Coordinates of C-alpha atoms in Angstrom, one line a residue:
X62 CA -5.1 23.8 24.6
X63 CA -6.3 23.0 21.0
X64 CA -4.1 21.5 18.2
X65 CA -1.9 23.9 16.3
X66 CA -3.5 24.7 12.9
X67 CA -0.4 23.2 11.2
X68 CA -0.3 20.1 13.3
X69 CA -0.8 16.9 11.2
X70 CA -3.7 14.8 12.5
X71 CA -2.1 11.3 12.4
X72 CA -4.8 9.5 14.4
X73 CA -7.4 9.3 11.5
X74 CA -4.7 8.0 9.2
X75 CA -3.8 5.4 11.8
X76 CA -7.4 4.2 12.1
X77 CA -7.6 3.8 8.3
X78 CA -4.2 2.1 8.2
X79 CA -5.3 -0.4 10.9
X80 CA -8.4 -1.3 8.9
X81 CA -6.2 -1.7 5.7
X82 CA -3.8 -3.9 7.7
X83 CA -6.7 -6.3 8.4
X84 CA -8.7 -5.7 5.2
X85 CA -8.5 -9.4 4.2
X86 CA -9.9 -10.5 7.6
X87 CA -12.5 -7.7 8.2
X88 CA -15.4 -10.1 8.1
X89 CA -14.3 -11.4 11.5
X90 CA -13.5 -8.0 13.1
X91 CA -15.3 -5.0 14.3
X92 CA -13.4 -1.7 14.7
X93 CA -14.6 0.8 17.3
X94 CA -12.7 4.1 17.0
X95 CA -12.2 6.2 20.1
X96 CA -14.3 3.8 22.1
X97 CA -15.7 5.7 25.2
X98 CA -15.1 3.9 28.5
X99 CA -17.5 6.2 30.4
X100 CA -19.6 9.3 30.0
X101 CA -16.5 11.3 30.8
X102 CA -13.8 11.9 28.1
X103 CA -11.9 8.6 28.8
X104 CA -11.6 6.6 25.7
X105 CA -9.6 3.9 23.9
X106 CA -7.9 4.9 20.6
X107 CA -9.1 1.8 18.9
X108 CA -11.0 -1.3 20.1
X109 CA -10.9 -4.3 17.8
X110 CA -13.4 -7.0 18.5
X111 CA -12.5 -10.4 17.0
X112 CA -14.8 -13.3 16.3
X113 CA -12.4 -15.6 18.0
X114 CA -10.4 -16.4 14.9
X115 CA -6.7 -16.6 14.4
X116 CA -5.5 -13.7 12.2
X117 CA -3.0 -14.0 9.4
X118 CA -1.5 -10.5 9.9
X119 CA 1.6 -10.5 12.1
X120 CA 0.2 -7.5 13.9
X121 CA -2.9 -9.5 14.8
X122 CA -1.3 -12.8 15.8
X123 CA -1.5 -11.8 19.4
X124 CA -5.2 -10.7 19.1
X125 CA -7.9 -12.5 21.1
X126 CA -11.6 -11.5 21.4
X127 CA -11.1 -8.0 22.9
X128 CA -8.1 -5.9 21.7
X129 CA -7.3 -2.5 23.1
X130 CA -5.0 -0.3 20.9
X131 CA -3.2 2.8 21.9
X132 CA -1.6 4.8 19.1
X133 CA 1.2 7.4 19.6
X134 CA 1.7 9.9 16.8
X135 CA 5.3 10.8 15.6
X136 CA 5.2 13.9 17.8
X137 CA 4.4 11.8 21.0
X138 CA 6.7 9.8 23.2
X139 CA 6.0 6.3 24.5
X140 CA 6.7 5.7 28.2
X141 CA 6.0 3.2 30.9
X142 CA 3.1 5.5 31.9
X143 CA 1.5 5.0 28.5
X144 CA 1.8 1.2 28.9
X145 CA 0.3 1.3 32.4
X146 CA -2.5 3.7 31.1
X147 CA -3.4 1.2 28.4
X148 CA -3.5 -1.6 30.9
X149 CA -5.8 0.6 32.9
X150 CA -8.1 1.1 29.9
X151 CA -8.2 -2.7 29.5
X152 CA -9.0 -3.1 33.2
X153 CA -11.9 -0.6 32.9
X154 CA -13.2 -2.2 29.8
X155 CA -13.2 -5.5 31.5
X156 CA -14.9 -4.1 34.6
X157 CA -17.7 -2.4 32.6
X158 CA -19.2 -5.6 31.3
X159 CA -22.9 -5.9 31.8
X160 CA -22.5 -9.0 34.0
X161 CA -19.8 -10.3 36.3
X162 CA -16.8 -11.6 34.3
X163 CA -18.7 -11.2 31.0
X164 CA -15.4 -10.0 29.5
X165 CA -12.8 -12.5 30.5
X166 CA -9.3 -11.0 31.1
X167 CA -7.8 -14.0 29.3
X168 CA -9.5 -12.7 26.2
X169 CA -8.1 -9.2 26.3
X170 CA -4.9 -8.0 24.7
X171 CA -3.2 -4.6 24.6
X172 CA -1.2 -3.1 21.7
X173 CA 0.8 0.1 21.6
X174 CA 1.8 1.5 18.2
X175 CA 4.5 4.1 17.6
X176 CA 6.5 5.1 14.6
X177 CA 10.0 4.8 16.1
X178 CA 11.8 2.5 18.5
X179 CA 11.1 3.5 22.2
X180 CA 14.6 2.9 23.5
X181 CA 14.0 4.4 27.0
X182 CA 10.8 2.4 27.5
X183 CA 12.5 -0.8 26.5
X184 CA 15.4 -0.1 28.7
X185 CA 13.1 0.5 31.7
X186 CA 11.1 -2.7 31.0
X187 CA 14.3 -4.7 31.0
X188 CA 15.5 -3.1 34.2
X189 CA 12.1 -4.0 35.9
X190 CA 12.4 -7.7 34.8
X191 CA 9.9 -7.6 31.9
X192 CA 10.8 -9.7 29.0
X193 CA 10.9 -8.3 25.5
X194 CA 10.7 -10.6 22.5
X195 CA 10.8 -9.4 18.9
X196 CA 8.3 -11.9 17.7
X197 CA 8.2 -10.5 14.2
X198 CA 10.1 -7.6 12.6
X199 CA 9.0 -4.5 14.5
X200 CA 6.6 -6.4 16.7
X201 CA 7.7 -6.9 20.3
X202 CA 5.8 -9.1 22.8
X203 CA 6.0 -7.9 26.5
X204 CA 6.0 -10.6 29.2
X205 CA 6.3 -10.6 33.0
X206 CA 4.6 -8.1 35.3
X207 CA 1.9 -7.3 32.7
X208 CA -1.7 -8.1 33.4
X209 CA -2.7 -8.8 29.8
X210 CA -1.0 -10.2 26.7
X211 CA 0.8 -7.1 25.3
X212 CA 2.8 -6.0 22.3
X213 CA 4.5 -2.9 21.2
X214 CA 4.5 -2.3 17.4
X215 CA 7.3 -0.1 16.1
X216 CA 5.9 0.8 12.7
X217 CA 9.1 1.9 10.9
X218 CA 10.6 -1.5 11.7
X219 CA 7.8 -3.5 10.3
X220 CA 8.3 -5.5 7.1
X221 CA 7.2 -3.9 3.8
X222 CA 3.9 -5.8 3.7
X223 CA 2.6 -3.5 6.5
X224 CA 3.1 -0.5 4.2
X225 CA -0.1 1.3 5.4
X226 CA 1.4 1.6 8.9
X227 CA 5.0 2.3 7.7
X228 CA 4.0 5.4 5.6
X229 CA 2.5 7.1 8.7
X230 CA 5.7 8.7 9.5
X231 CA 7.4 12.1 9.2
X232 CA 10.4 10.3 7.8
X233 CA 8.7 7.7 5.5
X234 CA 11.1 5.9 3.2
X235 CA 10.6 6.3 -0.5
X236 CA 10.6 2.5 -1.1
X237 CA 7.9 2.1 1.5
X238 CA 5.7 4.8 -0.1
X239 CA 6.2 3.2 -3.5
X240 CA 5.3 -0.2 -2.1
X241 CA 2.2 1.3 -0.5
X242 CA 1.1 3.0 -3.8
X243 CA 1.5 -0.2 -5.8
X244 CA -0.4 -2.1 -3.2
X245 CA -3.4 0.3 -3.0
X246 CA -3.5 0.7 -6.8
X247 CA -5.1 -2.8 -6.9
X248 CA -7.8 -2.1 -4.3
X249 CA -11.4 -2.8 -5.4
X250 CA -13.6 -2.2 -2.4
X251 CA -14.9 1.3 -1.7
X252 CA -14.2 1.1 2.0
X253 CA -10.6 0.1 1.3
X254 CA -10.1 2.9 -1.2
X255 CA -11.5 5.4 1.3
X256 CA -9.1 4.1 4.0
X257 CA -6.2 4.3 1.6
X258 CA -7.1 7.9 0.8
X259 CA -7.2 8.7 4.5
X260 CA -3.7 7.2 5.0
X261 CA -2.4 9.1 1.9
X262 CA -3.7 12.4 3.1
X263 CA -1.7 12.1 6.3
X264 CA 1.4 10.6 4.7
X265 CA 1.5 13.3 2.0
X266 CA 1.2 16.1 4.6
X267 CA 4.1 14.6 6.5
X268 CA 6.3 13.8 3.6
X269 CA 5.7 16.4 0.9
X270 CA 9.2 16.3 -0.7
X271 CA 9.2 12.6 -1.2
X272 CA 5.8 12.6 -2.8
X273 CA 6.9 15.4 -5.1
X274 CA 9.8 13.1 -6.2
X275 CA 7.5 10.2 -6.6
X276 CA 5.1 12.2 -8.8
X277 CA 7.9 12.6 -11.3
X278 CA 8.0 8.8 -11.6
X279 CA 5.3 8.1 -14.3
X280 CA 4.4 4.6 -13.0
X281 CA 4.0 5.7 -9.4
X282 CA 2.2 8.9 -10.5
X283 CA -0.4 6.8 -12.4
X284 CA -1.0 4.6 -9.4
X285 CA -1.4 7.6 -7.2
X286 CA -3.7 9.5 -9.6
X287 CA -5.8 6.4 -10.3
X288 CA -6.5 6.0 -6.6
X289 CA -7.3 9.7 -6.1
X290 CA -9.5 9.7 -9.2
X291 CA -11.6 6.8 -7.9
X292 CA -11.9 8.3 -4.4
X293 CA -12.8 11.8 -5.9
X294 CA -15.3 10.2 -8.2
X295 CA -17.0 8.4 -5.3
X296 CA -17.1 11.6 -3.3
X297 CA -18.6 13.5 -6.2
X298 CA -21.2 10.9 -6.7
X299 CA -22.1 11.1 -3.0
X300 CA -22.3 14.9 -3.2
X301 CA -24.6 14.6 -6.2
X302 CA -26.8 12.1 -4.4
X303 CA -27.0 14.4 -1.4
X304 CA -28.0 17.4 -3.6
X305 CA -30.7 15.3 -5.3
X306 CA -32.1 14.3 -1.9
X307 CA -32.1 17.9 -0.8
X308 CA -34.0 18.9 -4.0
X309 CA -36.5 16.1 -3.4
X310 CA -37.1 17.3 0.1
X311 CA -37.6 20.9 -1.1
X312 CA -40.1 19.7 -3.7
X313 CA -42.0 17.7 -1.0
X314 CA -42.1 20.8 1.3
X315 CA -43.3 23.0 -1.5
X316 CA -46.1 20.5 -2.3
X317 CA -47.1 20.3 1.3
X318 CA -47.3 24.1 1.5
X319 CA -49.6 24.2 -1.5
X320 CA -51.8 21.5 -0.1
X321 CA -52.0 23.2 3.3
X322 CA -52.9 26.5 1.6
X323 CA -55.7 24.8 -0.4
X324 CA -57.3 23.7 2.9
X325 CA -58.8 20.6 1.2
X326 CA -56.9 17.9 3.0
X327 CA -56.1 17.1 6.6
X328 CA -52.5 17.4 7.8
X329 CA -52.3 13.6 8.2
X330 CA -53.4 13.1 4.6
X331 CA -50.8 15.6 3.4
X332 CA -48.1 13.7 5.3
X333 CA -49.1 10.5 3.6
X334 CA -49.2 12.1 0.2
X335 CA -45.8 13.8 0.5
X336 CA -43.9 11.2 2.5
X337 CA -43.0 13.8 5.1
X338 CA -43.6 13.2 8.8
X339 CA -46.6 14.7 10.5
X340 CA -44.2 16.7 12.7
X341 CA -42.7 18.3 9.6
X342 CA -46.1 19.1 8.2
X343 CA -47.1 20.8 11.4
X344 CA -43.9 22.8 11.3
X345 CA -44.7 23.9 7.7
X346 CA -48.2 24.8 8.8
X347 CA -47.1 27.1 11.6

């Protein structure tokens, strides 16, 4: 069954928020979205590969070399089955190394992200002798009867510095949104701005009334408009570049047609002159 037309797609926003969370340390990380574990539709929400460095972000303190992340949107629950499934993904990822023990299980971590506190899951974990330690605000380490180092991140309980994750909620707090807008207003890198835009699109869709209120605040509105202005400008520039490239290709093809019609040059020579591939020239000649 497909998604309802009105269903908010939180996962793209989460991927962008995760990259924003680690934007100061991205040089040491590689993000693989919806990483396929096999040819079948079995995939990890987010795989973060770390160059064996200790991360400053509280969310990444647990991280090692291979970090498997499962994200549950606000409409989804979080149960023991989700934890076991994520452990299963980690096991498969480890087993799919190209050589025996290429991926060491000691270098794998699993993280589950959810907007709200999973009371039933935590109750079950305690009843089954797992230990739960709130290492940092909203970040719970799970120990005992888990194969890999594991954490559950409750996004609405994170401290304000994790604003990109906190605003991915259907009940985002106005102060968190304002903090996020002020934080992203200072972004300089294109990739960071694009990630901020992706988070904003989801957050606005889920919290329209709050954003309407914020738009009435001149300072907040300026921060929001500045970000959107930069992102829109970049998108327009990209569209213009794409149209210019299409026009160039059209000119090349028209030139090739004229040269073919003249019959004075070989197809190979026309390809060299126009910069088109020989296959394209042959297609035009048909």
